Structure formats: C-alpha cells, structure tokens
Amino acid sequence: MHDPHDFQRVPLIDTRRELSSSSSSSASSAASSLSVPHPLEARGKDPPVLSFRREQSKQQQYNPPRHTSGHELGVARPVPALVPARPRESYQTFVCAEENSELVRQQQLWDTRPNRPHPWKTCIRLSVVFFVLLSLVGLFVGVLAMMNKLDASTVNPELQRIMKYIMSSSVDNSTLWADVRELVNTIGARPTSTSQCASSLRWAAERFNAANVSVSNESFVLPLWVEDEVSLTFSVDGLPPFAFTAPASCKTYSASTNNRPFTGPVVDVGFPTTSHLDELGSRGSLRGAWMLVPAPQVHSLPDLEAWSANSTVTEEAALKYGALGVLYQSVYLPNVLSRSLPAALYDNIQVLIVVDRAASDRVRDLLARGSVVTASILVRTTRSNSTSANLIAEIPGSSPTAPTVLVGTHIDTTEFGSGTYGSGCNVANLIDIARTFKALGLQPHYNIRFVLFTGMEQFMLGSWRYTQQHKSELERFRLALFLSPGCSFIDGFDTGGRQDYIFQLTDATRQIATMAYSIDIPRMSNFSHTTEPNLVTTTDNLDFILQGVPTVFAMHAVENYVSIARTSSDVWNSDVSFHALIHNSAVLSSIVWLFSSDQYSDSWPRRSSSDVSALLESTGLQRQMKSLTPPLWTGWVDGSRGYL
C-alpha cells in the first residue's frame, strides 16, 4: 500500500548555474517529465527543477521536522556550491507541489532540532569519566600513603610510645589533669616569697619525687614588695557634693603614702604625649595633682605595648612636674583588678595606681562636664629583702659531660586570680614531661634540666638570678625551651630571632605531625614557626636571649593570655580544655625528646654580646623591651642585665 508520508525531499537545483554534463542531463530529464507549465514561466522567469532521485545517501536526505505533516513535499532553496548549510539554524524554504501541477504555497521554517546523542551513549561516556576519576583518586591516595610510609620510616621510634602514653589518658585517670586542678584550686595564687609560693614549690618537688626525678632548690635574694592596702575615694564638687569609692590596685613597686592619704585634684591628661604633658606641666596644672590616664581595652600585644609606652612617658612627666602620682585606667573589664609593671624597678618613688575601668570613665565624664573631682588615696606597702628559690629537677643523659637541654616556666603569680593561664597549666605540663620519660624508661643522650622559676612577676628576677648562678654553664646549654602563658593548643614555636636551628625545629614538628597522623591524633599537623619574638620580653626566656643562649618559645593557637594577664580573671573555668592540656604535653614531650636524644648532632653556639645587640635591633625585641619592660632595657644598656 502506498504510504502518503513516503516522499523524498531534494534540494532545488539552480538551472542558471553551470552544471556538469551529468547533472545537466539529469536535470533536463526531470524537467521534461513535468506536463503542466510552472507558474513562474508565465512571469518570464526560470522555474526550479525538481529532481526525484530515489537512491540518495542519508546525508542528502532531509528528515522532516516533527511538527510538519508527512504529505508535504519540501524543496530546498538553492545553496551555493562548496558552502555547507548549518545543521541547526539553516534557513530553508520549502515549496509544496500537489499533483505535479502548480506551486501551492511557500513556508519558512527554522530547523531547531537538538543534536543530542542517544541516552545509552551518554551513559557510556559518563561511566568512562567516572572510572577515570576514580582511578586518579586511587593513584593519589596510593602515592600519599607511600609518602607517609616513607616519612614514618624517618620518624624517631620513641615518638609513638610517647604520644600513645600521653594521649591514652582520660579526664578520670589523668594525673596531669589532677595536678592542674590541685595547683590552681587548692594552692591558688602564688606570689613570690609568700607562704603560698613556698607551698607550691614543695608540691612540685613531691610530684617530681613521685616520678623518681631528683630535685633541688636554688635560693636567691630579691627585693620583696607587697601591697598591703589601697583605698581610693573620689569627691565631686557638685550640687550637692558627693563622693564614691572605686576599686583600685597598685602597680608593682609603687610607693606608699606613708600611712596617710594623699589628696589632690584629678587632671585628665588624655592619651599622653610628651609635648602635651610638657604644656600641662609648664602651666602648673600637674603640680600636686593626680594625673588620670585613659586607656583602650587590651585585646592584643600591640594594645599592651601602646599602653606600656604611655606609662613610661606619663611617669617621667609626673616625676618632672611634681604630681602626686598617676591614676591609670584599667585596660581590662570593669571590676577586674590587675597588677602591671611600672616604668621603674624597686627604687621607684612614685605612687602608681590602676583604677577600675568603669570608675575611670565616670570620673572622666564628670571632668568633661566641668565638675571638680578630688581623689584621696591611701597606699600601704611592705618593702624588704627576701629569699626565694628556683626549683631544679634533672634527668641525666647517657653522657655526663654532654650539654644540657633546659625546660623552664615560672610557678609564681600575682595575688589576683589563681594563675591558671599564667603558669598553672605550664607547671603541670613540665612535670608531666619528666613523668612520661621515667614511666617509659627513656634514656636521653643529653642532660634534661627542668626549672620552675619564681620572681617572674618582679621583672623576671628568678630567671635573671639563675643565669648569674649558672654563668659557667651557659656555654654548655644545647637549647632552652620555655612554655608560654596560656591553656590553648600549642601550634608553633618562636626561636627568639635566631635562624640557625629553625631547620631542626621544622623537622621535629614534621615528625610529630607524621606520627600523630599515623595513630589518628587530631590538631598536630599545622605547626608554624617564627623568628620574630612575641611576648618574650615579659617572661623568663628574655634573660637567656640576652645571654646568647639558643632558646625556643612555645606558642599557643589562641592568645588568650593578653586579655587576662595578671588579673583576677585568671582563674579555673570551663575554658580550660583537657584535650588542649594533653595535646600540649604530647607536643612538648616529643620536642624535648628529639632535642635531648641523638636525633640531631648539630650544635648551636652561644651568641656573643655584639651578636645579641644586632639581634635586638633586627627584631622586635628592642621595641618590646623599651615599651613593655623599660627597666630591662635600661639594665641592658648600662650592663647590669644581660650578657655576662
């Protein structure tokens, strides 16, 4: 049966183009087969010639669009030779003929059929891409595993024992966790030369003895300063007059008021500069007055440096122009008492007070509105020469004449808070290093000496006395490792400006990270090291740097100590993390073991005095000493502090 949809669509052939002989004969035979004259002949134009060639290739056949009727016979507009038509957007004109007699109508269509592959071809292509990607991932994982295996082969074999021993403990059975809680909650604050400080030294000696580590005390004399009483009352000349008290504390080594209150007007000096203070002093505004110094709240080390730098300028002006003393606005939260260092040592003769932040803002507002504010301050302190001690514990190396690796931190605190962040966690970590080595039977190649310093809150007098007492051994110190204040995760180390052992320190942390990865210990893979000193001028490693001894300073991931340094906020709370504590113990124990074993045969000599001077100038140490600890910079310049 004849199918009405079975029509062949062939392109129009332009009779005006010069064709080959074969094409001309084929076109003439097709034209002669038409019995009815073409409508265009009447107009004097050449009609198109239809060629019905049944045997055409699939490339020459035109597949009708899905929306066209099957009985339509499409004839394409002539296309220039050698110019292929675009498959998707070819503009075509179709002429429909009925009964081979006349041209019925013309229609313009856009061939918008999508050229999509068959679904099963798409599935095959996606499968191939998937398997190729899977193979590449497997190859990458295999190479990474091979690299880790090679790295593990270069890891010190004792690191796995150290890490597994420390990290296997839990809150319920951890001696480290129990030590921190007993030190900061039972003993509490530990000011130097007090009974609490002596109790903490005895407690630490008992912990070392329980680990079979020999202990000794090294006494030294230091000038003792104790704050006995501080009372501060502000009187306002208003309508009516009124008065209010404010929480306050003394700066270290502040002078007393000789058992009677000092009363005088309060002058807001703003954020002090030398020129502004000289102007106030030349007008006589500072004589017999209390200088009130505002300060922004401290969040970082630069904030602390700026505040300390202002203190130096202010105290010099107060002494020069005869002020009663200086009232510093606290840089911490309201109702948080703190103890800060002055611009002078124990020979200071000025009354230096730190006033509660909210009370200082209130006084500044009253002064700005024209009120006259008077301060009456009573200060009682005790000054005397006292005896304190540094606690020494030692694990001898396999060679008695071998150099020494020193591990140190301070155990003393101010009378505010309990010293949890300041030294409590570090003391427990230091004791745990010795306990771990003894429990695992590790025999170091070099001597390991653990030192708990006192006198740190008095410009690091304990570490200074230690360098004086052991000046003959300073050449034999292989490395001095110090634990920075804080309780967060240790994530890097500071070399105090030296470059000569940064490679060994980087290799040591690489071994720690590799071993931690192999036994699935988190947060031990991203250690960063720096040669730019940070906070080292306010803790015990400073005197060792000034002596040219190679030092390493452990740094915490979150610097939470600056905002609570020497304040009543430094107490035990929920922010103290057990996981951070055992993490730090594992890292520190591993570092101490790698540098005390025969892992590194390198030696790092003690720097000369000229080298230390160049180091202070090329790093931020000189700036920090001048702003944070001016007496130490003065001591370095005049030779009383530093290189022996």
XYZ file of C-alpha atoms in Angstrom:
644
model
C 0.000 0.000 0.000
C 1.301 3.404 -0.851
C 2.420 5.412 2.144
C 1.469 9.073 1.725
C 4.314 10.107 4.037
C 6.934 8.441 1.859
C 8.178 11.433 -0.076
C 11.766 12.277 -0.980
C 12.842 15.843 -0.306
C 15.603 17.002 -2.551
C 17.308 20.395 -2.756
C 16.428 22.804 -5.544
C 18.901 22.867 -8.354
C 19.560 26.297 -9.833
C 19.349 25.975 -13.618
C 21.292 29.200 -14.043
C 24.453 27.656 -12.521
C 26.734 25.979 -14.939
C 26.470 22.317 -14.152
C 28.439 19.328 -15.233
C 27.186 17.280 -18.173
C 25.870 14.522 -15.954
C 23.993 16.887 -13.706
C 22.539 18.797 -16.689
C 21.217 15.665 -18.325
C 19.651 14.506 -15.082
C 18.001 17.880 -14.513
C 16.692 18.065 -18.125
C 15.101 14.644 -17.913
C 13.419 15.576 -14.663
C 12.106 18.881 -16.084
C 10.704 17.251 -19.191
C 8.670 14.890 -17.057
C 6.508 17.781 -15.863
C 3.445 18.132 -18.115
C 1.989 21.226 -16.521
C 3.792 24.561 -17.075
C 5.331 26.027 -13.983
C 3.692 29.203 -12.657
C 6.947 31.112 -12.857
C 7.185 30.580 -16.614
C 4.296 32.936 -17.107
C 6.277 35.624 -15.349
C 9.265 35.185 -17.631
C 11.420 33.530 -15.001
C 13.140 30.215 -14.966
C 11.218 27.712 -12.873
C 13.010 25.470 -10.354
C 13.685 21.950 -11.431
C 12.653 19.073 -9.212
C 14.838 16.039 -9.159
C 13.348 12.826 -7.785
C 16.342 10.649 -7.149
C 15.287 7.669 -5.074
C 18.782 6.423 -4.433
C 20.165 9.151 -2.189
C 22.530 8.844 0.736
C 21.329 9.621 4.226
C 23.406 12.750 4.269
C 21.475 14.167 1.283
C 18.051 13.277 2.581
C 16.104 15.748 4.581
C 14.314 14.442 7.656
C 11.124 16.366 8.166
C 10.640 18.278 11.423
C 8.458 16.592 13.982
C 5.808 19.286 13.673
C 5.373 19.069 9.852
C 2.862 16.913 8.100
C 4.143 13.910 6.243
C 2.326 14.621 2.966
C 4.245 17.870 2.422
C 6.981 17.726 -0.149
C 9.786 20.093 0.776
C 12.127 21.516 -1.822
C 15.145 23.428 -0.509
C 16.279 26.862 -1.709
C 19.437 26.683 -3.804
C 22.606 26.594 -1.717
C 25.853 27.930 -3.188
C 28.350 25.254 -4.024
C 31.102 24.452 -1.517
C 29.212 26.266 1.299
C 27.660 23.733 3.691
C 24.418 24.669 5.392
C 24.419 24.923 9.203
C 22.709 21.850 10.713
C 20.704 23.644 13.427
C 19.940 27.134 12.120
C 19.784 26.721 8.344
C 17.193 28.952 6.806
C 15.206 26.868 4.337
C 12.264 27.487 2.084
C 10.008 24.599 1.222
C 7.742 24.538 -1.809
C 4.853 22.181 -1.682
C 3.566 20.780 -5.013
C 0.357 18.857 -5.447
C -0.256 16.556 -8.428
C 2.920 17.952 -10.060
C 0.891 20.832 -11.442
C 1.482 24.045 -9.502
C 3.253 25.641 -6.628
C 0.716 25.792 -3.762
C 2.469 27.648 -1.007
C 5.821 28.533 0.481
C 6.771 28.120 4.127
C 9.727 29.264 6.151
C 10.903 27.042 8.949
C 13.757 27.004 11.396
C 15.272 23.647 11.935
C 15.724 23.751 15.674
C 16.020 20.058 16.311
C 18.577 19.494 19.139
C 21.514 17.388 18.121
C 21.555 15.176 21.239
C 23.289 11.824 21.409
C 21.375 8.716 22.257
C 20.848 8.167 26.038
C 22.832 4.960 26.113
C 25.809 6.752 24.566
C 25.634 9.382 27.312
C 25.632 6.661 29.974
C 28.726 5.078 28.468
C 30.574 8.401 28.367
C 29.717 9.258 31.980
C 30.796 5.796 33.115
C 34.158 6.204 31.409
C 34.702 9.613 33.013
C 33.722 8.241 36.433
C 36.125 5.312 36.253
C 38.956 7.561 35.071
C 38.429 9.949 38.002
C 38.193 7.029 40.427
C 41.482 5.675 39.131
C 43.173 9.056 39.555
C 41.901 9.362 43.142
C 43.153 5.881 43.934
C 46.530 6.705 42.440
C 46.742 9.894 44.510
C 45.814 8.073 47.731
C 48.393 5.408 46.996
C 51.129 7.963 46.405
C 50.145 9.820 49.593
C 50.223 6.600 51.605
C 53.627 5.787 50.168
C 54.904 9.243 51.119
C 53.538 8.847 54.658
C 55.198 5.447 54.881
C 58.492 6.966 53.802
C 58.046 9.808 56.303
C 57.195 7.336 59.053
C 60.422 5.485 58.358
C 62.337 8.686 59.256
C 60.407 9.304 62.490
C 62.131 8.739 65.801
C 60.908 5.320 67.036
C 60.155 6.601 70.557
C 57.646 9.229 69.451
C 54.852 6.713 69.048
C 55.379 5.437 72.588
C 55.379 8.976 73.975
C 52.226 10.058 72.168
C 50.254 6.898 72.859
C 51.176 7.020 76.546
C 50.036 10.634 76.977
C 47.016 10.632 74.655
C 45.592 7.410 76.113
C 44.719 9.147 79.382
C 41.226 10.389 80.144
C 39.792 13.015 82.448
C 39.062 10.384 85.076
C 42.553 8.854 85.259
C 44.816 11.696 84.115
C 47.454 12.692 86.644
C 48.157 15.779 84.528
C 44.560 16.979 84.837
C 44.563 16.329 88.583
C 47.834 18.278 89.008
C 46.447 21.415 87.372
C 43.308 21.399 89.468
C 45.189 20.874 92.717
C 47.730 23.614 91.979
C 45.285 26.351 90.951
C 42.285 25.468 93.114
C 43.877 24.139 96.286
C 47.018 26.285 96.494
C 45.688 29.181 94.406
C 47.612 32.436 93.913
C 51.365 32.097 94.478
C 53.122 35.483 94.872
C 56.890 35.217 95.245
C 58.256 34.919 98.808
C 54.837 34.144 100.279
C 53.693 31.019 102.059
C 51.555 30.071 99.055
C 54.603 30.216 96.777
C 56.591 28.058 99.194
C 53.708 25.564 99.294
C 53.654 25.361 95.512
C 57.408 24.643 95.407
C 57.004 21.817 97.938
C 54.061 20.442 95.969
C 56.074 20.448 92.723
C 59.026 18.739 94.440
C 56.698 15.982 95.629
C 55.438 15.445 92.083
C 58.976 15.160 90.719
C 59.992 12.786 93.504
C 56.963 10.593 92.813
C 58.267 10.273 89.229
C 61.770 9.307 90.519
C 63.323 12.575 89.346
C 65.927 14.214 91.567
C 65.048 17.706 92.826
C 66.959 20.601 94.382
C 66.250 24.217 95.364
C 68.469 27.149 94.460
C 67.847 30.133 96.719
C 68.423 33.760 95.832
C 67.774 37.136 97.425
C 65.395 39.581 95.854
C 63.797 42.882 96.928
C 60.347 41.978 98.177
C 57.424 44.307 97.546
C 53.960 43.551 98.899
C 50.772 45.582 98.581
C 49.096 45.737 101.988
C 46.245 48.212 101.444
C 44.838 50.514 98.765
C 41.806 52.763 99.261
C 40.568 55.302 96.736
C 37.782 57.860 97.178
C 36.645 60.414 94.606
C 34.921 63.610 95.831
C 32.875 65.711 93.402
C 32.183 69.431 93.948
C 28.606 69.374 92.727
C 25.145 70.397 93.873
C 25.072 68.769 96.279
C 28.656 67.491 96.661
C 29.008 63.728 96.720
C 31.732 61.082 96.907
C 32.197 57.483 95.823
C 34.852 54.819 96.217
C 36.463 52.897 93.376
C 38.243 49.529 93.176
C 41.966 50.036 92.671
C 45.329 48.294 92.931
C 48.963 49.347 92.851
C 51.452 48.830 90.116
C 54.362 46.646 91.170
C 56.933 48.596 93.228
C 54.546 51.515 93.757
C 55.489 53.871 96.584
C 53.300 54.153 99.690
C 51.611 57.275 101.043
C 53.371 56.992 104.415
C 50.286 55.867 106.352
C 48.262 58.949 105.419
C 46.090 59.669 102.395
C 47.322 61.850 99.556
C 44.574 64.242 98.442
C 44.600 66.380 95.335
C 42.640 67.359 92.219
C 42.306 64.963 89.307
C 43.564 66.102 85.895
C 42.554 64.146 82.808
C 45.715 64.196 80.656
C 44.106 62.230 77.811
C 46.245 59.909 75.765
C 49.579 61.398 76.779
C 52.299 62.705 74.532
C 55.475 64.390 75.636
C 54.515 67.775 74.145
C 51.036 67.733 75.716
C 52.379 66.817 79.151
C 55.066 69.479 78.905
C 52.372 72.052 78.116
C 50.311 70.996 81.146
C 53.377 70.972 83.345
C 54.552 74.413 82.236
C 51.146 75.861 83.239
C 51.426 74.263 86.688
C 48.393 72.047 86.132
C 50.195 68.872 87.215
C 51.833 70.013 90.446
C 50.112 68.489 93.475
C 47.518 66.752 91.234
C 46.627 63.200 90.324
C 47.179 62.520 86.629
C 44.348 60.381 85.193
C 45.463 58.438 82.102
C 42.740 56.806 79.959
C 43.475 53.617 78.045
C 41.689 51.425 75.493
C 40.757 47.911 76.455
C 43.570 45.465 75.705
C 42.907 42.674 73.207
C 46.336 42.052 71.707
C 50.045 42.549 72.213
C 50.155 45.867 70.269
C 47.466 47.246 72.614
C 49.566 46.231 75.608
C 52.686 47.776 74.083
C 50.915 51.080 73.424
C 49.582 51.242 76.969
C 53.004 50.466 78.444
C 54.657 53.082 76.229
C 52.197 55.686 77.538
C 53.115 54.654 81.078
C 56.760 55.491 80.517
C 56.004 58.974 79.176
C 53.468 59.679 81.929
C 55.637 58.585 84.851
C 58.555 60.663 83.633
C 56.321 63.754 83.387
C 54.770 63.112 86.819
C 58.189 62.993 88.403
C 59.389 66.052 86.483
C 56.421 68.331 87.259
C 55.701 67.285 90.863
C 52.428 65.361 90.503
C 51.099 63.410 93.494
C 51.008 60.265 91.367
C 49.391 58.614 88.382
C 45.946 57.037 88.118
C 45.892 54.552 85.232
C 42.574 53.434 83.811
C 42.433 49.657 83.832
C 42.724 48.094 80.371
C 40.554 45.168 81.441
C 36.854 44.717 82.052
C 35.113 46.578 84.900
C 35.585 45.095 88.385
C 38.668 43.170 87.205
C 41.698 44.051 89.326
C 45.156 43.628 87.872
C 48.828 44.029 88.619
C 51.009 45.665 85.983
C 54.674 46.546 85.756
C 55.918 50.129 86.218
C 58.469 52.053 84.205
C 60.960 51.736 87.067
C 62.279 48.956 89.270
C 62.081 48.590 93.065
C 63.701 52.019 93.555
C 60.517 53.678 92.270
C 59.377 56.618 94.455
C 56.024 57.403 92.789
C 52.517 56.345 93.767
C 51.157 54.416 90.775
C 47.533 53.241 90.916
C 45.404 51.208 88.480
C 41.747 52.311 88.742
C 38.689 50.279 87.808
C 37.644 50.897 84.219
C 34.033 51.909 84.924
C 35.033 54.281 87.742
C 37.623 55.940 85.498
C 35.032 56.531 82.779
C 32.723 58.104 85.348
C 35.425 60.495 86.566
C 36.368 61.473 83.020
C 32.747 62.264 82.229
C 32.410 64.448 85.343
C 35.582 66.354 84.435
C 34.370 66.843 80.857
C 31.152 68.420 82.162
C 33.080 70.952 84.255
C 32.969 69.305 87.677
C 35.922 69.481 90.037
C 36.959 65.993 91.138
C 39.355 65.328 94.022
C 40.999 61.984 94.766
C 42.046 60.814 98.226
C 44.289 57.748 98.140
C 45.848 55.687 100.925
C 48.532 53.151 99.995
C 50.385 50.837 102.362
C 53.139 48.572 101.061
C 55.966 46.495 102.508
C 59.495 46.573 101.142
C 62.283 44.286 102.301
C 64.955 41.957 101.053
C 63.585 38.445 100.941
C 64.681 34.973 99.962
C 63.049 32.929 97.265
C 64.104 29.841 95.312
C 64.045 28.221 91.886
C 63.164 24.522 91.788
C 65.572 22.353 89.734
C 64.810 18.797 88.574
C 67.159 16.840 86.320
C 67.226 13.669 84.233
C 70.884 12.865 83.467
C 71.871 11.912 79.945
C 73.839 8.879 78.814
C 76.976 11.020 78.784
C 77.618 13.021 81.975
C 79.678 15.582 80.075
C 77.012 16.101 77.402
C 75.346 19.514 77.016
C 72.053 20.306 78.731
C 68.566 20.859 77.356
C 66.709 23.233 79.694
C 62.916 23.238 80.015
C 61.550 26.123 82.045
C 58.492 28.051 83.170
C 57.580 30.133 86.201
C 55.427 28.928 89.078
C 54.752 32.257 90.825
C 51.755 34.530 90.154
C 50.333 37.826 91.311
C 47.905 37.889 94.220
C 44.984 38.265 91.800
C 43.327 35.148 90.442
C 44.772 31.660 90.775
C 47.332 31.732 87.978
C 45.588 29.106 85.850
C 46.510 30.624 82.499
C 49.600 32.432 83.703
C 51.523 29.381 84.885
C 49.280 26.637 86.260
C 48.868 24.629 83.056
C 52.529 25.073 82.132
C 53.782 23.833 85.500
C 51.653 20.704 85.178
C 52.879 20.146 81.593
C 56.515 20.480 82.659
C 56.116 17.921 85.444
C 54.284 15.595 83.054
C 57.244 15.602 80.630
C 59.525 14.246 83.334
C 56.884 11.754 84.473
C 56.433 10.448 80.912
C 60.158 9.903 80.322
C 60.534 7.993 83.570
C 57.390 5.914 83.050
C 58.561 4.825 79.582
C 62.155 4.256 80.670
C 63.547 6.720 78.129
C 67.241 7.489 78.464
C 68.174 10.780 76.785
C 71.561 11.354 75.240
C 71.815 14.908 76.601
C 71.014 16.052 80.129
C 67.494 17.390 80.674
C 67.024 20.060 83.324
C 63.575 21.237 84.413
C 63.418 24.642 86.126
C 60.454 26.256 87.886
C 61.320 29.939 88.312
C 59.981 32.356 90.889
C 60.221 36.159 90.851
C 58.800 36.334 87.349
C 56.214 38.949 88.374
C 59.091 41.143 89.612
C 60.715 41.659 86.193
C 61.850 38.011 85.897
C 64.253 38.197 88.824
C 64.270 34.402 89.246
C 65.484 33.651 85.711
C 67.968 36.536 85.957
C 69.444 35.096 89.175
C 69.582 31.657 87.571
C 71.722 32.917 84.662
C 74.031 34.580 87.166
C 74.353 31.451 89.306
C 74.998 29.242 86.258
C 77.075 31.602 84.123
C 79.842 28.983 83.850
C 77.353 26.555 82.257
C 75.813 28.922 79.736
C 78.229 27.751 77.034
C 77.041 24.161 77.531
C 73.332 24.789 77.141
C 72.274 22.994 73.966
C 68.795 24.548 73.943
C 66.452 26.308 76.366
C 62.741 25.569 75.832
C 60.201 27.821 77.561
C 56.467 27.384 77.915
C 54.435 30.469 77.082
C 51.481 31.520 79.256
C 48.112 30.135 78.208
C 45.999 26.983 78.146
C 45.097 26.617 74.464
C 46.656 24.305 71.865
C 50.354 24.781 71.064
C 50.665 25.281 67.316
C 54.194 26.575 66.790
C 57.462 27.811 68.236
C 59.389 31.083 68.380
C 63.187 30.955 68.091
C 63.736 34.375 69.643
C 65.133 35.843 66.440
C 67.647 33.066 65.653
C 67.718 31.222 62.328
C 70.395 28.557 62.884
C 68.154 25.800 64.271
C 64.877 26.526 62.506
C 65.506 23.558 60.165
C 65.816 21.088 63.047
C 62.733 22.569 64.716
C 60.759 22.205 61.487
C 61.909 18.590 61.090
C 60.924 17.846 64.694
C 57.387 19.132 64.204
C 57.183 17.219 60.895
C 57.953 14.009 62.761
C 55.329 14.863 65.371
C 52.716 15.535 62.697
C 53.575 12.325 60.816
C 53.350 10.161 63.914
C 50.139 11.871 65.044
C 48.615 11.174 61.611
C 49.581 7.516 61.731
C 47.920 6.978 65.121
C 44.972 9.308 64.406
C 45.692 12.198 66.772
C 43.993 15.433 65.596
C 45.331 19.003 65.586
C 49.010 18.071 65.285
C 49.536 18.770 61.605
C 49.776 22.556 61.249
C 52.754 23.878 63.176
C 54.111 27.320 62.353
C 57.431 28.739 63.438
C 58.646 32.293 63.595
C 61.874 34.112 64.257
C 60.046 37.309 65.234
C 59.940 37.423 69.058
C 56.437 37.621 70.519
C 55.742 38.306 74.212
C 59.234 37.075 75.119
C 60.133 40.292 76.931
C 57.567 39.585 79.641
C 58.583 36.068 80.631
C 61.615 34.046 81.725
C 63.326 33.355 78.400
C 64.356 37.005 77.963
C 67.474 36.747 80.142
C 68.574 33.628 78.264
C 68.217 35.505 74.961
C 70.260 38.370 76.393
C 72.897 35.785 77.373
C 73.094 34.452 73.804
C 71.686 31.016 74.691
C 69.644 29.233 71.946
C 66.006 29.485 73.019
C 62.661 28.157 71.824
C 59.343 29.604 72.967
C 56.162 27.517 72.632
C 53.228 29.497 71.211
C 49.529 28.864 71.683
C 46.933 28.793 68.899
C 44.673 31.301 70.687
C 46.425 34.066 72.532
C 44.003 34.362 75.437
C 46.611 35.402 77.964
C 46.990 39.063 76.977
C 43.397 39.899 77.895
C 43.657 38.353 81.386
C 47.340 38.816 82.223
C 47.915 39.384 85.945
C 44.219 39.922 86.618
C 41.567 38.472 88.885
C 40.091 36.790 85.764
C 42.995 34.342 85.632
C 41.097 31.557 87.380
C 39.977 27.999 86.756
C 36.922 27.876 84.485
C 35.250 25.819 81.795
C 37.563 27.245 79.109
C 40.428 25.148 80.436
C 40.492 22.233 77.994
C 41.665 18.759 78.963
C 42.286 17.919 75.300
C 44.482 21.006 74.881
C 46.387 20.069 78.035
C 47.300 16.519 76.932
C 47.920 17.783 73.373
C 50.493 20.250 74.708
C 52.080 17.614 76.915
C 52.497 15.280 73.923
C 53.972 18.014 71.721
C 56.353 19.321 74.382
C 57.477 15.835 75.434
C 58.192 14.976 71.798
C 60.177 18.165 71.211
C 62.213 17.681 74.374
C 62.938 14.059 73.476
C 64.026 14.841 69.912
C 66.438 17.547 71.050
C 67.748 15.564 74.025
C 68.285 12.323 72.076
C 70.936 11.787 69.414
C 68.408 12.695 66.705
C 70.261 15.904 65.865
C 74.023 16.026 66.140
C 74.096 19.743 65.359
C 75.255 22.220 67.958
C 74.230 25.846 68.205
C 76.837 28.016 69.895
C 76.150 30.787 72.342
C 75.973 34.174 70.664
C 78.389 36.962 71.557
C 77.338 40.264 73.098
C 77.652 42.062 69.754
C 75.534 39.379 68.088
C 72.850 39.808 70.753
C 72.859 43.575 70.232
C 72.405 43.088 66.496
C 69.608 40.597 67.202
C 67.758 43.108 69.392
C 67.961 45.740 66.673
C 66.965 43.459 63.774
C 63.905 42.019 65.525
C 61.093 43.462 67.591
C 62.875 42.737 70.862
C 64.340 46.189 71.291
C 60.955 47.844 70.724
C 59.208 45.448 73.108
C 61.811 45.947 75.821
C 61.512 49.717 75.602
C 57.696 49.697 75.732
C 56.839 46.668 77.904
C 59.813 46.410 80.264
C 61.758 49.708 80.290
C 63.879 48.761 83.347
C 65.196 45.718 81.498
C 66.191 47.832 78.520
C 67.933 50.267 80.874
C 69.707 47.327 82.510
C 70.847 46.017 79.139
C 72.211 49.420 78.148
C 74.152 50.001 81.390
C 75.369 46.378 81.544
C 73.596 45.368 84.749
C 71.279 42.985 82.903
C 72.280 40.628 80.143
C 75.494 39.189 78.783
C 77.988 38.054 81.430
